[in-house]
mmCIF file of C-alpha atoms and ligand atoms in Angstrom:
data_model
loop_
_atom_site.group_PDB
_atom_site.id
_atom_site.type_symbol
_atom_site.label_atom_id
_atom_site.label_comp_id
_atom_site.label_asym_id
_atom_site.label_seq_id
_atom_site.Cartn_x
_atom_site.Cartn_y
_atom_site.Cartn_z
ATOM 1 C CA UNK X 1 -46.226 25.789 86.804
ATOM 2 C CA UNK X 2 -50.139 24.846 86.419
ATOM 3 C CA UNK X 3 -51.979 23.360 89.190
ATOM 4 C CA UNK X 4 -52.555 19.668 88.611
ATOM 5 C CA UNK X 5 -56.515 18.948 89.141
ATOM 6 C CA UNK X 6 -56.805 15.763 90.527
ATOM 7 C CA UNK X 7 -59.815 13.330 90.175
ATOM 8 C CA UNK X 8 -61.086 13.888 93.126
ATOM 9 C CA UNK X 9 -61.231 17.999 93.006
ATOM 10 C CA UNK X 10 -62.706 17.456 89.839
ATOM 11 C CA UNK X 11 -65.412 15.601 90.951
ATOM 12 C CA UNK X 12 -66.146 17.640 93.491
ATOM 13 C CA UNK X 13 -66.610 20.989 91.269
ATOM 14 C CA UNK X 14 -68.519 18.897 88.623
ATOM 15 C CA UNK X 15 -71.293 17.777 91.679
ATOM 16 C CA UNK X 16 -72.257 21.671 91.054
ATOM 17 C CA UNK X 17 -74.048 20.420 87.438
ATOM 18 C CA UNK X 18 -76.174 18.963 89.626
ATOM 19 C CA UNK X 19 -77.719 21.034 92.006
ATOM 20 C CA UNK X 20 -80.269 19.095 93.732
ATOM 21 C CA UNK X 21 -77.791 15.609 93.713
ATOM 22 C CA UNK X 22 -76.502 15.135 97.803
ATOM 23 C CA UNK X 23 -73.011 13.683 96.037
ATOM 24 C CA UNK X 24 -74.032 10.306 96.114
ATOM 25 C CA UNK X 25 -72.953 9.560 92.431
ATOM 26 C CA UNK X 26 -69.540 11.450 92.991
ATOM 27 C CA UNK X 27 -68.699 9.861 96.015
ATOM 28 C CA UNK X 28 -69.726 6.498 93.338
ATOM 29 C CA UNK X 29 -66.972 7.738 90.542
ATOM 30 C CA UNK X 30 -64.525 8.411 93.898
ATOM 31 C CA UNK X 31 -64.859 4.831 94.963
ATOM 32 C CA UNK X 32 -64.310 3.592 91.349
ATOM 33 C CA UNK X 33 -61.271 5.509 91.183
ATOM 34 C CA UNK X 34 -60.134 4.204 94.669
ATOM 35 C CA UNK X 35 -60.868 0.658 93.558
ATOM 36 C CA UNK X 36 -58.964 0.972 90.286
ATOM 37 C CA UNK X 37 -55.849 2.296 91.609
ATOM 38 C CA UNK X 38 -55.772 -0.676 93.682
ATOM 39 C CA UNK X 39 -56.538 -3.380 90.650
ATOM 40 C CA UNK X 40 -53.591 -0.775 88.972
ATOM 41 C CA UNK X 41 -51.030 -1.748 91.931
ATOM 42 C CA UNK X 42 -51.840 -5.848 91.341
ATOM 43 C CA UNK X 43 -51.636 -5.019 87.768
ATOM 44 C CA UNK X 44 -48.127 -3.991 87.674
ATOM 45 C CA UNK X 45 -46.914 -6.536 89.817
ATOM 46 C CA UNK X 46 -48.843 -9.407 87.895
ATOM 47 C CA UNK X 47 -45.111 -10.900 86.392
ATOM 48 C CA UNK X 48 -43.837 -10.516 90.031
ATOM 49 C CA UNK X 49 -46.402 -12.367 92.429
ATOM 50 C CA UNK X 50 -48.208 -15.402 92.108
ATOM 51 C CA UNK X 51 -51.494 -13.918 90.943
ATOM 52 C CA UNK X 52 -50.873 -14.401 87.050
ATOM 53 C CA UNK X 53 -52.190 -17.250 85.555
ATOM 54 C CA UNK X 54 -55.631 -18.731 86.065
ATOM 55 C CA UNK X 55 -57.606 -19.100 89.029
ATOM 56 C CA UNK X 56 -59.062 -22.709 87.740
ATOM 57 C CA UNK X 57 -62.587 -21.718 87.596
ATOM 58 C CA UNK X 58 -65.323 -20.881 84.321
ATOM 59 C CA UNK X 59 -66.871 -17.481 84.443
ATOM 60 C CA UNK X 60 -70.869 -17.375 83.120
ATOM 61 C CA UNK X 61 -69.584 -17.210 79.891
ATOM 62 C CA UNK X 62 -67.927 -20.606 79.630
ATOM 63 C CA UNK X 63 -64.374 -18.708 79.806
ATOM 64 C CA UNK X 64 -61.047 -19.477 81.964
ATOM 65 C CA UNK X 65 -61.271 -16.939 84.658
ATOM 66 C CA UNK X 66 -57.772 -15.796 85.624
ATOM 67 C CA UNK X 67 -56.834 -14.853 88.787
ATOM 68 C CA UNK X 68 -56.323 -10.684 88.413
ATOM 69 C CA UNK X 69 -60.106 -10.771 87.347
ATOM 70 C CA UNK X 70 -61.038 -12.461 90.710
ATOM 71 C CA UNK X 71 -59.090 -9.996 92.369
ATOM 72 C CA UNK X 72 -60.826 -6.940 90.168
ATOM 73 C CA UNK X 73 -64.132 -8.405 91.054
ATOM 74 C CA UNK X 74 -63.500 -8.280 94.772
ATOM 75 C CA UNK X 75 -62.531 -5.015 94.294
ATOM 76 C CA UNK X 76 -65.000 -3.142 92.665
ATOM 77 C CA UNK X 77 -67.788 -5.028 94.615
ATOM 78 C CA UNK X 78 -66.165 -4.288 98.030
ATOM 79 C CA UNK X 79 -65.636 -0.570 96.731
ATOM 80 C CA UNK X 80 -69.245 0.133 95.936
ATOM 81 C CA UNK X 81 -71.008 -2.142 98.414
ATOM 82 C CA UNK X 82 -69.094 0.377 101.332
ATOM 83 C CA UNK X 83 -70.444 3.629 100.529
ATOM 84 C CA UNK X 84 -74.196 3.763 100.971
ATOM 85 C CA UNK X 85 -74.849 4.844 97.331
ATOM 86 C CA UNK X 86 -75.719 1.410 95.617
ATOM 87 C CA UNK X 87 -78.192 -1.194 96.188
ATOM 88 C CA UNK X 88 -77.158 -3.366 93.495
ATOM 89 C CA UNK X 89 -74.227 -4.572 90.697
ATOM 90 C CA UNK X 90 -74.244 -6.221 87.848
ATOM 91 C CA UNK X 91 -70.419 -7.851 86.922
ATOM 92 C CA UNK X 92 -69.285 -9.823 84.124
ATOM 93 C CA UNK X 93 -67.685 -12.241 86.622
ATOM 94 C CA UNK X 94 -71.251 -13.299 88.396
ATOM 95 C CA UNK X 95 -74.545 -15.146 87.001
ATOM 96 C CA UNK X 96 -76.427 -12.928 88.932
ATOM 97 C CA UNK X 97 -76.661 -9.853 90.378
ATOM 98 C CA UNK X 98 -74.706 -8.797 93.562
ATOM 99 C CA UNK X 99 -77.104 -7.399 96.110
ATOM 100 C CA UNK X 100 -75.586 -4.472 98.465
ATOM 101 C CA UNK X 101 -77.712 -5.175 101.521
ATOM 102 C CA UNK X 102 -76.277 -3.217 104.540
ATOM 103 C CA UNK X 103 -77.754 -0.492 106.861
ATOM 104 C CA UNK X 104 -76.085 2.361 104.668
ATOM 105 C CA UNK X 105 -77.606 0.738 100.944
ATOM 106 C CA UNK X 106 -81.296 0.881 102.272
ATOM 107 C CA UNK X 107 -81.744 4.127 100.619
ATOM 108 C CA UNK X 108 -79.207 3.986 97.798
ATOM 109 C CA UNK X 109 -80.171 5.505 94.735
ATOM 110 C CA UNK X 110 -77.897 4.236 92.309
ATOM 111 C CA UNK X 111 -77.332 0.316 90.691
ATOM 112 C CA UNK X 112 -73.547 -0.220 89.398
ATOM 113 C CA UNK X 113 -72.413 -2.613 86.039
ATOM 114 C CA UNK X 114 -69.242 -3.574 85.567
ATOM 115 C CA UNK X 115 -66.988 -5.049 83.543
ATOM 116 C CA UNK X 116 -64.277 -5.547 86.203
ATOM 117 C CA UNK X 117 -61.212 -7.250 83.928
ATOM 118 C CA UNK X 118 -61.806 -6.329 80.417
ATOM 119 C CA UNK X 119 -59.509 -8.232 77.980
ATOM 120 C CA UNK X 120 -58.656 -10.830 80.581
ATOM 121 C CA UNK X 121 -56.948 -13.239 77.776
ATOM 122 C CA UNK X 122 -54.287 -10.334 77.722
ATOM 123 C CA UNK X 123 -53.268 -10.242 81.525
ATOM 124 C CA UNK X 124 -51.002 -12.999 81.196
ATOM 125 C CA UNK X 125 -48.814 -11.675 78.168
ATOM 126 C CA UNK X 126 -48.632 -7.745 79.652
ATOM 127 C CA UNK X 127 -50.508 -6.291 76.986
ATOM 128 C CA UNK X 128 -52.769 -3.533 78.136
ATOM 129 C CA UNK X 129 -56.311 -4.780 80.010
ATOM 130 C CA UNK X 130 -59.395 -2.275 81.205
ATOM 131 C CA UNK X 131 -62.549 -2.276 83.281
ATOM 132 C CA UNK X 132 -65.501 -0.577 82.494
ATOM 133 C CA UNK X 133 -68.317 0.572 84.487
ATOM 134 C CA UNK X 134 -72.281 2.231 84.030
ATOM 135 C CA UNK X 135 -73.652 3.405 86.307
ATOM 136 C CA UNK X 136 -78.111 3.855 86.729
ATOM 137 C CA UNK X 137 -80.398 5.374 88.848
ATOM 138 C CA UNK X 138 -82.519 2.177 89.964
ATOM 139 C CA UNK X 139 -85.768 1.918 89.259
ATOM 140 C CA UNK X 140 -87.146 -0.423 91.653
ATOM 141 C CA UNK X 141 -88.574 2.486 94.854
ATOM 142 C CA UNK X 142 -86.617 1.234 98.022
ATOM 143 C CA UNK X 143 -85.391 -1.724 99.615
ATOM 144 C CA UNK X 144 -82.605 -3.880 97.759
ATOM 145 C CA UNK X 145 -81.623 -3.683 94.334
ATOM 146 C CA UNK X 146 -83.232 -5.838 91.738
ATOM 147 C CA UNK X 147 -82.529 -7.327 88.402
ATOM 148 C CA UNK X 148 -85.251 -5.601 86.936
ATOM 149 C CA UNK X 149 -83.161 -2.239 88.266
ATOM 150 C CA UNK X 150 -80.999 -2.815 84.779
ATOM 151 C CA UNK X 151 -83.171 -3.889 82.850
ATOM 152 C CA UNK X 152 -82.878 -0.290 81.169
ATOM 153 C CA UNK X 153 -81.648 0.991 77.963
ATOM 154 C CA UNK X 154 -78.162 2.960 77.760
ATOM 155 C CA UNK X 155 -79.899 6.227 77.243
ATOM 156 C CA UNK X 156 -80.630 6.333 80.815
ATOM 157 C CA UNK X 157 -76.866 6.400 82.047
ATOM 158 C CA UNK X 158 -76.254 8.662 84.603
ATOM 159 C CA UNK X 159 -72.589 7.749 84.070
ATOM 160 C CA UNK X 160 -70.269 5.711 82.572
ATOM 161 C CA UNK X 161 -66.453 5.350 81.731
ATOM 162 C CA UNK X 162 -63.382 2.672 81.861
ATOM 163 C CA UNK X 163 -59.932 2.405 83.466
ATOM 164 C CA UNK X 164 -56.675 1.519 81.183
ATOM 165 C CA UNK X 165 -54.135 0.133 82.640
ATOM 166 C CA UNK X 166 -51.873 0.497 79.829
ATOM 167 C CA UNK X 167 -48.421 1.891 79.579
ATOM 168 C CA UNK X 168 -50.207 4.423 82.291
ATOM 169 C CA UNK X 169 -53.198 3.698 84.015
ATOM 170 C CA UNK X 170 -56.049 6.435 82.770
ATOM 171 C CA UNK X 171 -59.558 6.865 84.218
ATOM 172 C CA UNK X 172 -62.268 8.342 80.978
ATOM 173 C CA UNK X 173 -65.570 8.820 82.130
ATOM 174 C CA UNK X 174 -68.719 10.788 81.319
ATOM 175 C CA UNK X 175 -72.069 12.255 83.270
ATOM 176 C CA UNK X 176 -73.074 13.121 79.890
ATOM 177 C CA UNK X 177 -71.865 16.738 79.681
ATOM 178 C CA UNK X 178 -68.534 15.730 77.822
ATOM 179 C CA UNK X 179 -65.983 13.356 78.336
ATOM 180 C CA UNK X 180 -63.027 13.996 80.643
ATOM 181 C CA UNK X 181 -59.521 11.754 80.813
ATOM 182 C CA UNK X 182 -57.594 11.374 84.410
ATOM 183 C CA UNK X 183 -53.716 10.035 84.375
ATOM 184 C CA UNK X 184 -52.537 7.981 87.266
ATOM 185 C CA UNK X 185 -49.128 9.956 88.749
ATOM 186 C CA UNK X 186 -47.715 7.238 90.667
ATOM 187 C CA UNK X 187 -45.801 9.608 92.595
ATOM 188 C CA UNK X 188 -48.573 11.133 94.191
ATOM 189 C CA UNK X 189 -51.073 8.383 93.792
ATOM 190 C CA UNK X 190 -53.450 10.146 92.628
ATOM 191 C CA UNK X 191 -55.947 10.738 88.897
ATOM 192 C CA UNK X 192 -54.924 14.164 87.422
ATOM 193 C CA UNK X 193 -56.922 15.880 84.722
ATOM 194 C CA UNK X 194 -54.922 15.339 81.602
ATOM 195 C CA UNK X 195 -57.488 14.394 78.109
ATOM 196 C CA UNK X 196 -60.084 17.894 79.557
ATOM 197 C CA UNK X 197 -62.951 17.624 77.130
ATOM 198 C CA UNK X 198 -61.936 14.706 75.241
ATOM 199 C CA UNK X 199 -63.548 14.531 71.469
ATOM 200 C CA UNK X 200 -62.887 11.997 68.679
ATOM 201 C CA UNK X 201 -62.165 12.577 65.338
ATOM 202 C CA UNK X 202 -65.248 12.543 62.795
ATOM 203 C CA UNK X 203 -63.516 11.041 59.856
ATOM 204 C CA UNK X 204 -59.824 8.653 60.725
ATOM 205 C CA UNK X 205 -58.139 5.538 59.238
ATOM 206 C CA UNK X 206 -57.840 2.961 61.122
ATOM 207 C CA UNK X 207 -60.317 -0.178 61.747
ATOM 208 C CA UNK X 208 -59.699 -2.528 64.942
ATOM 209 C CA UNK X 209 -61.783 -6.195 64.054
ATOM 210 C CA UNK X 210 -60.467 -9.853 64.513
ATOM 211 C CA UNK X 211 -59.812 -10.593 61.023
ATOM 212 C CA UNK X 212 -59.231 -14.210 61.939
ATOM 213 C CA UNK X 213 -62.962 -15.004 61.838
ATOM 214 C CA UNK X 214 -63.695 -13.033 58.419
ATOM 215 C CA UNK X 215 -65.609 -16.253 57.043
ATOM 216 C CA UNK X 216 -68.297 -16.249 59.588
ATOM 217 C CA UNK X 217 -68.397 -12.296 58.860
ATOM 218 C CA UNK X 218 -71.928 -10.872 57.677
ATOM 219 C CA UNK X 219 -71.238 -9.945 53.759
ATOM 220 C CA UNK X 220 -71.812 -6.172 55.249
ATOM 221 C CA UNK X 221 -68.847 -6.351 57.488
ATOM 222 C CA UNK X 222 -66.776 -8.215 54.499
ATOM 223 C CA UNK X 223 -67.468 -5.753 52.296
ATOM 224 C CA UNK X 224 -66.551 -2.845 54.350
ATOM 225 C CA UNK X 225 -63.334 -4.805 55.347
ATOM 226 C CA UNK X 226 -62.292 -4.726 51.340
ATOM 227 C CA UNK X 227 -63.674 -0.964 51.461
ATOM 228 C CA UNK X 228 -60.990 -0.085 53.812
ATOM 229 C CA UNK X 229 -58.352 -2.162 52.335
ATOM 230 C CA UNK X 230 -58.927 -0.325 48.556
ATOM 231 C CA UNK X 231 -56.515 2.130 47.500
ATOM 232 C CA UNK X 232 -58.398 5.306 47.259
ATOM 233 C CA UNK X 233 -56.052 8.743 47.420
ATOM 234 C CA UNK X 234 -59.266 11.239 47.849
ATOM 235 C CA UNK X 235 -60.232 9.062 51.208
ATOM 236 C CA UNK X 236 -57.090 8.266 52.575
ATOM 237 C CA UNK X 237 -57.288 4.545 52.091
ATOM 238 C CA UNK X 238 -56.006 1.904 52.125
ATOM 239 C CA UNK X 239 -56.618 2.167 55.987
ATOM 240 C CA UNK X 240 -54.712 0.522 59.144
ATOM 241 C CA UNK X 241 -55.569 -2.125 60.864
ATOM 242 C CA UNK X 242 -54.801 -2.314 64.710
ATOM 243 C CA UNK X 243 -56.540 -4.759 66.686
ATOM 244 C CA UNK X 244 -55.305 -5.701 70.679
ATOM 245 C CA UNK X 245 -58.370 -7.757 71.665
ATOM 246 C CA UNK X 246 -58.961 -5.498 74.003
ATOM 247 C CA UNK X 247 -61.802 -3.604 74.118
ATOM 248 C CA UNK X 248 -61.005 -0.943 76.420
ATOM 249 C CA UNK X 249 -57.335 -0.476 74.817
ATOM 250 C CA UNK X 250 -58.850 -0.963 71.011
ATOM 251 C CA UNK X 251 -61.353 1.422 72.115
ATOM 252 C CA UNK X 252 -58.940 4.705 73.956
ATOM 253 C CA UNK X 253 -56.704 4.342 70.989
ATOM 254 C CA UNK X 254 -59.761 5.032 68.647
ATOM 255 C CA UNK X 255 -61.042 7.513 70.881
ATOM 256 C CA UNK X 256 -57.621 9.085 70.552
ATOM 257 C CA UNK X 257 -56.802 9.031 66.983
ATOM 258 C CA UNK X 258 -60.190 8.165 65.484
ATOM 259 C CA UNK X 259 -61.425 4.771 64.137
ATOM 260 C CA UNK X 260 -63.926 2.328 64.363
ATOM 261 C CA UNK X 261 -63.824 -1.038 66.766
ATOM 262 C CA UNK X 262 -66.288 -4.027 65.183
ATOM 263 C CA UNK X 263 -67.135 -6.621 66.584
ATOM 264 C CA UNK X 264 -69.900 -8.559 64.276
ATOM 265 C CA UNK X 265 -71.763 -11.804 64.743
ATOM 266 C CA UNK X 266 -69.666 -14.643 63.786
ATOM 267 C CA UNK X 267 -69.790 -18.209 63.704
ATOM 268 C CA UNK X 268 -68.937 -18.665 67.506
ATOM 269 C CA UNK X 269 -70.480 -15.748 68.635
ATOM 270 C CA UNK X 270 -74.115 -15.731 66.457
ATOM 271 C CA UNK X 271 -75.373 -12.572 68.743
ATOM 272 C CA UNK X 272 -71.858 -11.135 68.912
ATOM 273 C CA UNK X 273 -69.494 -11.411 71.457
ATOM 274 C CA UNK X 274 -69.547 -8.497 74.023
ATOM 275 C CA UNK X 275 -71.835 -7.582 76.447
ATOM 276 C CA UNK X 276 -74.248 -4.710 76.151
ATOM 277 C CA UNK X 277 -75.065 -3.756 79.611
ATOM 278 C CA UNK X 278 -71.272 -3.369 81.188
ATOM 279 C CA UNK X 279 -69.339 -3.613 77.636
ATOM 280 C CA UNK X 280 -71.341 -1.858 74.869
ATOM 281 C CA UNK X 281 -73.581 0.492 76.796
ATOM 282 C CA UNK X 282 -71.491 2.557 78.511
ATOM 283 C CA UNK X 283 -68.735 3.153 75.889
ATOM 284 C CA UNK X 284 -71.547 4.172 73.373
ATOM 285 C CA UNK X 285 -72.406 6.208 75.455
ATOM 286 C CA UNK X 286 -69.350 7.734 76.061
ATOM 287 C CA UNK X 287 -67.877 7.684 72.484
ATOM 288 C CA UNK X 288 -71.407 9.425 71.750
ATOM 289 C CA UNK X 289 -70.426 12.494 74.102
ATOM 290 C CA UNK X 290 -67.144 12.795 72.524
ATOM 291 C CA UNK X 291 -69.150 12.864 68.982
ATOM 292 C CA UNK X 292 -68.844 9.051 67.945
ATOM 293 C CA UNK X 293 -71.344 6.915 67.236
ATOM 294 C CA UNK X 294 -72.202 3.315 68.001
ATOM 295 C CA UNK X 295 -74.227 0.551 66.495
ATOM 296 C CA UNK X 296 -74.757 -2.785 66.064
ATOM 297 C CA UNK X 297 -74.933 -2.383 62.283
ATOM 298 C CA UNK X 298 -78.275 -1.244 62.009
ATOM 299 C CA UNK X 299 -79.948 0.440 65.261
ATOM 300 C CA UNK X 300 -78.123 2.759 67.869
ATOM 301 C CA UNK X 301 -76.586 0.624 70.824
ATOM 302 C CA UNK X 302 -78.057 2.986 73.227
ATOM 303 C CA UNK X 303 -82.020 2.682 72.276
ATOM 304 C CA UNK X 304 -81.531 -1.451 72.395
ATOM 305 C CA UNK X 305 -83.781 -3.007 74.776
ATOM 306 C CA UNK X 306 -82.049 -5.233 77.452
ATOM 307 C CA UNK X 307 -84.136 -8.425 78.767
ATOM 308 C CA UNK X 308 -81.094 -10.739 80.275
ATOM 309 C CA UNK X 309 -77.830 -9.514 82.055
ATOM 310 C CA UNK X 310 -75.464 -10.985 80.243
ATOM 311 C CA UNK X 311 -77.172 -9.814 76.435
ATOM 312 C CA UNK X 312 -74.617 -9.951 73.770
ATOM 313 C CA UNK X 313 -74.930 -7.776 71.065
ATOM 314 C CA UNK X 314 -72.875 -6.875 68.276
ATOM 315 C CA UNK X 315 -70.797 -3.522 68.342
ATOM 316 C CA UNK X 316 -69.550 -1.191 65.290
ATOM 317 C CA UNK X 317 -67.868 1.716 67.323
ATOM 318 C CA UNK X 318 -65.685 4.466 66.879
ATOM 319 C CA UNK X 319 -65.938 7.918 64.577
ATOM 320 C CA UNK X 320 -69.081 8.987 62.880
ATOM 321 C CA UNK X 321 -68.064 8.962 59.649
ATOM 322 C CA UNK X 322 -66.721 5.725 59.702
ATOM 323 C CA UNK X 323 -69.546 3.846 61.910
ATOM 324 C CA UNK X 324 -71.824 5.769 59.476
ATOM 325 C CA UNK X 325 -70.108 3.938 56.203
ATOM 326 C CA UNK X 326 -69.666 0.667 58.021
ATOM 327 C CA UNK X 327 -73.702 0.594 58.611
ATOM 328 C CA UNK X 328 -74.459 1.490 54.919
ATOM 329 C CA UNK X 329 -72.948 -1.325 54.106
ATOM 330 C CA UNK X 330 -74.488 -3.688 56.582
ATOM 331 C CA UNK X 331 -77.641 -2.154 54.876
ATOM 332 C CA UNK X 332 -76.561 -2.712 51.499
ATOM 333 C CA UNK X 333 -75.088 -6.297 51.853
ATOM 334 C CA UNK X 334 -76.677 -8.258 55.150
ATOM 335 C CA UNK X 335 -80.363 -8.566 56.424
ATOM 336 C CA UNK X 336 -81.713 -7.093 59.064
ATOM 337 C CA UNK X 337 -82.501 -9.714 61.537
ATOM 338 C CA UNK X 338 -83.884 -8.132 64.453
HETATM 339 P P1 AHM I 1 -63.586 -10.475 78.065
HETATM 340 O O1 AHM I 1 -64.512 -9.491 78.741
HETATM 341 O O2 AHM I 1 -63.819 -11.879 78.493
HETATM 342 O O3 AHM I 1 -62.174 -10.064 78.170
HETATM 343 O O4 AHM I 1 -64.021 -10.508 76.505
HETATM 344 C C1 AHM I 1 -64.146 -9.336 75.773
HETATM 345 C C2 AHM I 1 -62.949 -9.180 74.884
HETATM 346 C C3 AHM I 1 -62.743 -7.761 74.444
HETATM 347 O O5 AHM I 1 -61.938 -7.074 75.356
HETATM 348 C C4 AHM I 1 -62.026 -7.932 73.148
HETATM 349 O O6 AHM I 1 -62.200 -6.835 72.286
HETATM 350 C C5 AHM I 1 -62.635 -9.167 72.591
HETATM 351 O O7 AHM I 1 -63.147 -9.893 73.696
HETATM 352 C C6 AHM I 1 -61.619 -10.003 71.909
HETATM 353 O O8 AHM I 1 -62.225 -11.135 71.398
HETATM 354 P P2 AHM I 1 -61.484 -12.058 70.320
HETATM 355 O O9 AHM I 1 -60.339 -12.688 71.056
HETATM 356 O O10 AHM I 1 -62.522 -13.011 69.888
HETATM 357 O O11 AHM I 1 -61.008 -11.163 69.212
HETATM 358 MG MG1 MG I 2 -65.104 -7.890 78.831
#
């Protein structure tokens, strides 16, 4: 029988990559993987207890806040505000940043950004939801954490990854040597090494976008939608369409099988919808070590320069190939605006 290789022992053999670290950022990665078997536990019994459903408030973004991502949000914070290792995190759920300012954090080297319910208008209807996380040395020299601290582009990730909690809960992350997938065994409670060295196909079929606002599309992204809807024997197409709304779960399958995840200015959304600092950044940068790609039509996601917390930006993600074709016609058909 092999040896399972839990999260945990993982973590611990990876610190060697970097000799001169004191295992502050893998005691980070531990508590995220503490703090997301926990969200896992209230995830599963959602139907059962009196947490589904929302909690009556508005998030920053002007959207129902249910009551699992008030729960996630307590979590995460309380599991990286204990350890010593950050000053400061950023979170979807608050307007501004969340200060860790305790005896242990004086010294911390690391600011957190998180995305702590991703998908949230899928809790109540038990479709897979996710939470993603990035993870920066600050900038800022000592003291507490800052705004400013973020205020850096997604090529300085020292790490970044997301939890599913899917039909099994999986923890993906990166420290930017590779990309490495943990399973959940309930049994034992604990993250074993299953998706070792995970890489994405270069060239797949399928495209994950909300069709429903293909109106307010740029005449780039409507083009490439008819691209992939062609019949064309010699490139596999017509191509699927699989779209969950959400991003996490749109994102592993594509990482999986190969695909691309869009999500363009619209109408409603003129700067697109999701987030670059705890949404965009840290899955480029991930789907980038598993030899994807990510844009936001024109410019790579991880050289954009981020002025505001809650920047929106809009995302074409997935396989090369695919991202690749998707931007030439962007160039072809829509102006470059920024
Ligand atoms: P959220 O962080 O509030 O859940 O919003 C982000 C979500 C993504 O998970 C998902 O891909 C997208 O929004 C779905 O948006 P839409 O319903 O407009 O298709
Ligand atoms: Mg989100």
């Amino acid at each position: 029988m092999s040896r399972v290789k839990t999260l945990g022992q993982f973590i611990i053999e990876k610190q060697a990559d970097f000799p001169y670290s004191k295992g502050e950022l893998s005691r980070l990665l531990r508590d995220i993987g503490i703090a997301a078997k926990i969200v896992n536990r209230e995830v599963n019994k959602a139907g059962l207890a009196d947490i589904l459903g929302d909690a009556g408030e508005m998030n920053v973004q002007g959207e129902n806040v249910k009551k699992l991502d008030v729960f996630a949000n307590d979590q995460f914070i309380a599991a990286l505000s204990v350890g010593g290792e950050c000053c400061a995190i950023a979170s979807e759920e608050n307007e501004d940043i969340i200060v860790v300012n305790n005896e242990m954090s004086k010294n911390a080297k690391y600011v957190v950004a998180i995305d702590p319910l991703d998908g949230s208008s899928n809790i109540d209807v038990n479709v897979s939801i996710g939470t993603i996380f990035s993870i920066y040395r600050r900038t800022s020299l000592s003291g507490p954490g800052q705004k400013e601290d973020f205020f850096q582009r997604g090529t300085e990730q020292v790490a970044a990854g997301y939890v599913i909690y899917g039909s099994s809960c999986m923890m993906v992350y990166t420290t930017g040597k590779g990309v490495n997938g943990f399973t959940l065994d309930p049994s034992i409670g604990e993250f074993c090494l299953s998706h070792p060295n995970m890489q994405t196909p270069k060239a797949a079929k399928t495209y994950s976008i909300n069709e429903g606002n293909y109106v307010h599309f740029p005449d780039g992204v409507k083009k490439y939608i008819k691209y992939c809807q062609e019949e064309d024997d010699s490139t596999n197409r017509p191509y699927s369409s699989r779209y969950i709304g959400s991003f996490v779960a749109d994102f592993h399958r594509n990482l999986i099988t190969g695909g691309i995840y869009i999500y363009p200015t619209t109408f409603k959304s003129p700067k697109g919808k999701l987030r670059l600092l705890y949404e965009a950044n840290p899955l480029a940068f991930l789907v980038e070590q598993a030899g994807g790609k990510a844009t936001d039509g024109y410019h790579r996601i991880l050289d954009m320069d981020i002025v505001e917390l809650h920047q929106r930006t809009p995302l074409f993600i997935g396989s090369a190939d695919m991202v690749d074709t998707a931007c030439s016609y962007m160039l072809k058909y829509s102006t470059v605006d920024a």
